Amino acid sequence: MQQNWEQRHTGLVIIRLLTKKLKSFLSELSSRGRDGNNIEFDEDVEETKIPNDVKEGHFAVIAVKGGKSKRFILELSYLRNPAFLRLLEQAKEEYGFQQMGALTVPCQPEELQKILEDKIKKTTSL
């Protein structure tokens, strides 16, 4: 029982650290914006509720466009994918950084699915 608690605690600490890094990354992206101002985040990392289906090393994204929406759980490695980073830039322009919860990107769910499949094809062909 003690070991299970320690593993869960360790997982939560890692998620909190990854959340801080993600916020820092997004803040850095915002500094490249038109006005050069950094976005400040009001929520406390300690209070962030993480859904049970978002495993360690993953984050939730919702693709929304044309009345269609779909939720995806992505590995953090997608934060280095140029096609996904373009979607984040579009989300920044359309929604800003004041979103709560899952990241929302302005694209058809099928478009995001294609980006995900293209990355999988590239990694399996190596």
XYZ file of C-alpha atoms in Angstrom:
126
model
C 0.000 0.000 0.000
C 2.835 2.401 0.899
C 4.605 1.678 -2.395
C 1.420 2.374 -4.378
C 1.034 5.744 -2.622
C 4.686 6.595 -3.296
C 4.328 5.741 -7.002
C 1.197 7.878 -7.275
C 2.877 10.745 -5.429
C 5.953 10.499 -7.660
C 3.710 10.499 -10.737
C 1.892 13.610 -9.534
C 5.178 15.401 -8.863
C 6.361 14.570 -12.381
C 3.073 15.796 -13.867
C 3.371 19.049 -11.922
C 6.916 19.555 -13.202
C 5.823 18.820 -16.778
C 2.918 21.234 -16.375
C 5.317 23.950 -15.256
C 7.572 23.233 -18.248
C 4.598 23.326 -20.618
C 3.488 26.660 -19.174
C 7.010 28.001 -19.556
C 7.116 26.802 -23.161
C 3.763 28.415 -23.945
C 4.838 31.607 -22.234
C 7.982 31.659 -24.379
C 5.827 31.254 -27.499
C 3.709 34.203 -26.423
C 6.780 36.403 -26.054
C 7.323 36.003 -29.786
C 3.911 37.578 -30.351
C 3.134 40.943 -31.871
C 3.310 42.917 -28.628
C 6.145 40.958 -26.995
C 4.337 40.725 -23.632
C 4.526 37.509 -21.641
C 1.305 35.878 -20.501
C 0.998 35.240 -16.768
C -0.844 32.181 -15.532
C -3.148 32.661 -12.583
C -3.895 29.057 -11.703
C -1.737 27.245 -9.188
C -0.157 24.023 -10.429
C -0.965 22.384 -7.092
C -4.700 22.881 -7.713
C -4.769 21.589 -11.292
C -7.063 18.573 -11.636
C -5.771 15.989 -14.078
C -8.320 13.591 -15.584
C -7.713 9.893 -14.954
C -7.304 9.114 -18.657
C -4.363 11.539 -19.007
C -1.406 9.364 -18.113
C 2.032 10.519 -17.066
C 3.864 12.106 -20.005
C 0.633 12.971 -21.860
C -1.745 15.926 -22.234
C -5.277 16.459 -23.527
C -6.127 18.343 -26.713
C -9.529 19.136 -28.182
C -9.775 19.684 -31.941
C -12.719 22.003 -32.704
C -13.852 23.411 -36.026
C -17.075 23.630 -37.974
C -19.223 22.377 -35.118
C -17.178 19.178 -34.781
C -14.997 18.437 -31.784
C -12.974 15.485 -30.544
C -10.707 15.031 -27.531
C -7.263 13.468 -27.972
C -4.655 12.375 -25.432
C -1.157 13.074 -26.798
C 2.362 12.243 -25.675
C 4.474 15.236 -24.693
C 6.749 14.480 -27.666
C 4.112 16.097 -29.920
C 5.244 19.443 -28.497
C 8.251 19.103 -30.825
C 6.165 18.238 -33.902
C 6.232 21.209 -36.348
C 2.692 20.537 -37.633
C 1.324 20.405 -34.076
C 3.264 23.549 -33.105
C 1.591 25.374 -36.021
C -1.776 24.358 -34.560
C -0.691 25.780 -31.189
C 0.223 29.060 -32.880
C -3.229 29.146 -34.511
C -4.825 28.389 -31.125
C -2.856 31.241 -29.567
C -4.133 33.655 -32.215
C -7.732 32.441 -31.998
C -8.176 31.668 -28.278
C -5.214 33.240 -26.486
C -3.617 31.497 -23.516
C -6.469 31.890 -21.061
C -7.832 28.397 -21.735
C -8.534 26.132 -18.794
C -8.170 22.378 -18.947
C -7.403 20.683 -22.226
C -5.723 22.656 -24.984
C -8.159 23.582 -27.738
C -6.865 23.759 -31.297
C -8.819 25.255 -34.216
C -8.878 22.349 -36.669
C -11.124 19.544 -37.795
C -10.643 16.401 -35.684
C -9.669 14.624 -38.910
C -6.839 17.147 -39.488
C -5.371 16.477 -36.046
C -5.773 12.731 -36.556
C -3.757 13.037 -39.802
C -0.967 14.914 -38.006
C -0.859 12.178 -35.377
C -0.816 9.420 -37.981
C 1.932 11.164 -39.991
C 4.155 11.272 -36.898
C 3.499 7.594 -36.209
C 4.360 6.711 -39.831
C 7.622 8.699 -39.617
C 8.714 7.072 -36.356
C 7.894 3.550 -37.530
C 9.724 3.999 -40.853
C 12.992 4.968 -39.124
